Coordinates of C-alpha atoms in Angstrom, one line a residue:
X1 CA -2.5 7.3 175.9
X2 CA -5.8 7.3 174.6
X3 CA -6.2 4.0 172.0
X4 CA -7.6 6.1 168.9
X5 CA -4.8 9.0 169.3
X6 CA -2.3 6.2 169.0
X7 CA -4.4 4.8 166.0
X8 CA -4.0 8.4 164.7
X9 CA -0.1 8.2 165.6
X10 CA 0.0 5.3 163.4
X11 CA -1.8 6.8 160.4
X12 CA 1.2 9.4 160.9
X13 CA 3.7 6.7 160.5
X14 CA 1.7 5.4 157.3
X15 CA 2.1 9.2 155.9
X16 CA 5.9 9.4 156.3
X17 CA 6.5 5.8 154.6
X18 CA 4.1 7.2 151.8
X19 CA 6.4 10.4 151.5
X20 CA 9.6 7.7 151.0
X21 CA 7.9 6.0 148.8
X22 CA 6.8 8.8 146.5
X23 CA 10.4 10.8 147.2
X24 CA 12.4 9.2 144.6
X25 CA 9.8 10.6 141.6
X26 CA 11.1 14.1 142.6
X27 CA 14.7 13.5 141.9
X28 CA 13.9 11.5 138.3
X29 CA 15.5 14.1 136.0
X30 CA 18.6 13.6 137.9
X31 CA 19.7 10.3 137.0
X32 CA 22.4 9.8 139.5
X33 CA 20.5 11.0 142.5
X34 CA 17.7 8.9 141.3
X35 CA 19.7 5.8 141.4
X36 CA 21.3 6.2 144.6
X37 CA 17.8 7.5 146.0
X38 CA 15.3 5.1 143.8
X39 CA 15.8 1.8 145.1
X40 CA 16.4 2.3 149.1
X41 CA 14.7 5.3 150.1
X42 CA 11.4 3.4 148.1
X43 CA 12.0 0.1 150.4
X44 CA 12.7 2.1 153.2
X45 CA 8.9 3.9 152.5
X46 CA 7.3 0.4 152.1
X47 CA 8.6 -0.7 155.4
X48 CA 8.2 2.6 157.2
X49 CA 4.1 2.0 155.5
X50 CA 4.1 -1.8 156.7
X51 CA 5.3 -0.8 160.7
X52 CA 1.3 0.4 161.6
X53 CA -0.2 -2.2 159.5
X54 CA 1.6 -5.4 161.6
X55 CA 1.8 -3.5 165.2
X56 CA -1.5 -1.5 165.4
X57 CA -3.7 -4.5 166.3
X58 CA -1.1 -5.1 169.4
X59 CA -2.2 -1.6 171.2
X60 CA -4.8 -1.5 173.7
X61 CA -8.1 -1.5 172.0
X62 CA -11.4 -3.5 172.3
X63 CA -11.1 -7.0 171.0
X64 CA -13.7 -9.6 169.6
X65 CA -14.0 -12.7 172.1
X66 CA -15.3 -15.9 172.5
X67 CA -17.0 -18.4 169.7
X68 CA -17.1 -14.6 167.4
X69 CA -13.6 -14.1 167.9
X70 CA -12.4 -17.5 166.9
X71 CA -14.6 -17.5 163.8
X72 CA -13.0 -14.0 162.6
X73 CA -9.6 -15.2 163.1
X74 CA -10.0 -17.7 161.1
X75 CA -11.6 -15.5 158.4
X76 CA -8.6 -12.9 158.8
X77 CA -5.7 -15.8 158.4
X78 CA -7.6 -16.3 154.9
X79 CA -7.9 -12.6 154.0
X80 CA -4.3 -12.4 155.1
X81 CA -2.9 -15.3 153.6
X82 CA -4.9 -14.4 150.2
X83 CA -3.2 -10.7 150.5
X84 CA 0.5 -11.9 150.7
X85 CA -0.6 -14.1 147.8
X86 CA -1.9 -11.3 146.0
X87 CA 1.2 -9.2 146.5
X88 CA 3.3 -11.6 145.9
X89 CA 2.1 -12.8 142.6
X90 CA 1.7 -9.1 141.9
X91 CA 5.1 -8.3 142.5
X92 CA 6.4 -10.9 140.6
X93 CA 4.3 -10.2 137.4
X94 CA 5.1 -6.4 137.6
X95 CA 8.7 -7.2 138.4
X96 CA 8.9 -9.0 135.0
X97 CA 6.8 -6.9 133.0
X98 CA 7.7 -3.4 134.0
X99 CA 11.9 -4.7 135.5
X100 CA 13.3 -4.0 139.0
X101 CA 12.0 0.1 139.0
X102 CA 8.5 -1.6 138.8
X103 CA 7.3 1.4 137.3
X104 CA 5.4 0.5 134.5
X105 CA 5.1 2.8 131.7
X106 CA 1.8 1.6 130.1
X107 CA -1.6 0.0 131.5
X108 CA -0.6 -3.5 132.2
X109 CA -4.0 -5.9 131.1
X110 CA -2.2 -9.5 131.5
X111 CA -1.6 -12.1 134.2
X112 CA -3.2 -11.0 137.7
X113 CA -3.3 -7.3 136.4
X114 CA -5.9 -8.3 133.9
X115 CA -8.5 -9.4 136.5
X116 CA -7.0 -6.9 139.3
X117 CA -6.2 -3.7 138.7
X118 CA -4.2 -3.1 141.9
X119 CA -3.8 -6.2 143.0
X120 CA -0.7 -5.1 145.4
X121 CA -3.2 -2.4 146.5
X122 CA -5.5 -5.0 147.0
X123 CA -3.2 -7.4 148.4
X124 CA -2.3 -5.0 151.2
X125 CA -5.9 -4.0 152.1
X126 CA -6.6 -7.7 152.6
X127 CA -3.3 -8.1 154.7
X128 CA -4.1 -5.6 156.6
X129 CA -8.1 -6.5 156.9
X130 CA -7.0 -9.8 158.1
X131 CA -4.4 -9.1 160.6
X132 CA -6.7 -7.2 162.6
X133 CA -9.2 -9.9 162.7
X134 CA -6.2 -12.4 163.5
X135 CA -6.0 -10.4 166.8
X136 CA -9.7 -9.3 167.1
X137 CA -8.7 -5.7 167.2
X138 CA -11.7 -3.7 166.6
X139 CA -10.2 -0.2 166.4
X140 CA -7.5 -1.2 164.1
X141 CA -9.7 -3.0 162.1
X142 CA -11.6 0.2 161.5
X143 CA -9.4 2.9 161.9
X144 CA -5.8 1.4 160.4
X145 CA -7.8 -0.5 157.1
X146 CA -9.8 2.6 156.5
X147 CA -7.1 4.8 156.2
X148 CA -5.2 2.4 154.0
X149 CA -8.1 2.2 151.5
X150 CA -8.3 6.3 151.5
X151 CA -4.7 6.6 151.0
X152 CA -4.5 3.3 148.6
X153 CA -7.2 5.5 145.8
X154 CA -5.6 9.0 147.0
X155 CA -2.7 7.4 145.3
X156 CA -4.0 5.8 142.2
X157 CA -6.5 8.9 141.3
X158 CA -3.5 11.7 142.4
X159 CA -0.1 9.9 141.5
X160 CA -0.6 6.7 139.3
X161 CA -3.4 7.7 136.6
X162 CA -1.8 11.1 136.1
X163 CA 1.4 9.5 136.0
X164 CA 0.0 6.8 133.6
X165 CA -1.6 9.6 131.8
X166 CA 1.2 11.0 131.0
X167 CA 3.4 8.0 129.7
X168 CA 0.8 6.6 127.5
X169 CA -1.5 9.5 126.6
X170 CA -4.4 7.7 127.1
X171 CA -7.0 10.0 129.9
X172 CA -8.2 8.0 132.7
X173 CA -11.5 7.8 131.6
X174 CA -10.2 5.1 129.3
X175 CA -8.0 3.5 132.2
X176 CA -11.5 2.9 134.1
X177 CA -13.4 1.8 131.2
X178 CA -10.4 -0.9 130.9
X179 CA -10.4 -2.0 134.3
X180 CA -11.9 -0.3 137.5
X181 CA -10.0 0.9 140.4
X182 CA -10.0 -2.7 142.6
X183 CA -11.5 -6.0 141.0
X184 CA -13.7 -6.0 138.5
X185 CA -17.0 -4.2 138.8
X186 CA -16.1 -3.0 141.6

């Protein structure tokens, strides 16, 4: 099989954990469906999204060699060390601010969220930048991180500022004026 149709068949996968993930939201004005759904089938989605991101770089694609390939390994174990940091700090702040639904109902400004908007967006954009590097795989470095950042904003401009929107009444013209969409000035 051609190595950017199974970069494609990966972007799939990435689709169908993004459709787990979001599932839940559609069963929220049943509360029992939502708790037995909420939780699991949300997890379930993150995996499902995580699969492409940590087996991509093992298909059959070009690879950076030599004295170049050396240096970006060691450049992608510090993007990916600083992602898991990122989504782990993340995680932790959102799990205390917002509780174990970690879906907060108002613009979170403190801890990591106050210099990061996204920082597990950001967090997983650097895992994944970095775990291609690790392996020198060029096509999943392009390919598998570029579709991650599209899908990361199609989410927060189509699901999480609407959603925010909605619970706080504030537009997202506001929201960006507050913080913008990755690190600051950015």
């Amino acid at each position: 099989m051609n190595p950017i149709t199974k970069q494609i068949l990966w972007t799939a996968l990435f689709l169908i954990g993004l459709g787990l993930q979001g599932m839940p939201e559609l069963f929220r004005k049943n509360e029992r469906a939502y708790k037995i759904m909420g939780t699991w089938v949300r997890n379930l989605g993150i995996l499902i999204f995580m699969v492409p991101i940590i087996l991509a770089p093992f298909d059959a694609q070009p690879r950076i060699e030599g004295i170049l390939g050396y240096s970006f390994r060691i450049v992608g174990i510090i993007l990916a060390v600083l992602g898991i940091i990122f989504i782990a700090v993340a995680s932790k702040h959102l799990l205390k601010v917002a509780g174990p639904e970690q879906i907060p109902r108002e613009l979170i400004t403190n801890g990591i969220y106050g210099k990061v908007r996204n920082p597990i967006y950001t967090g997983v954009i650097l895992l994944t930048m970095g775990w291609s590097l690790i392996w020198g795989a060029i096509y999943s470095f392009f390919i598998i991180t570029g579709i991650v950042i599209l899908i990361l904003l199609a989410l927060i401009k189509f699901l999480e500022e609407p959603m925010l929107t909605k619970f706080s009444g504030t537009n997202s013209w506001s929201i960006e004026k507050e913080c913008q969409c990755f690190f600051h000035y950015l």
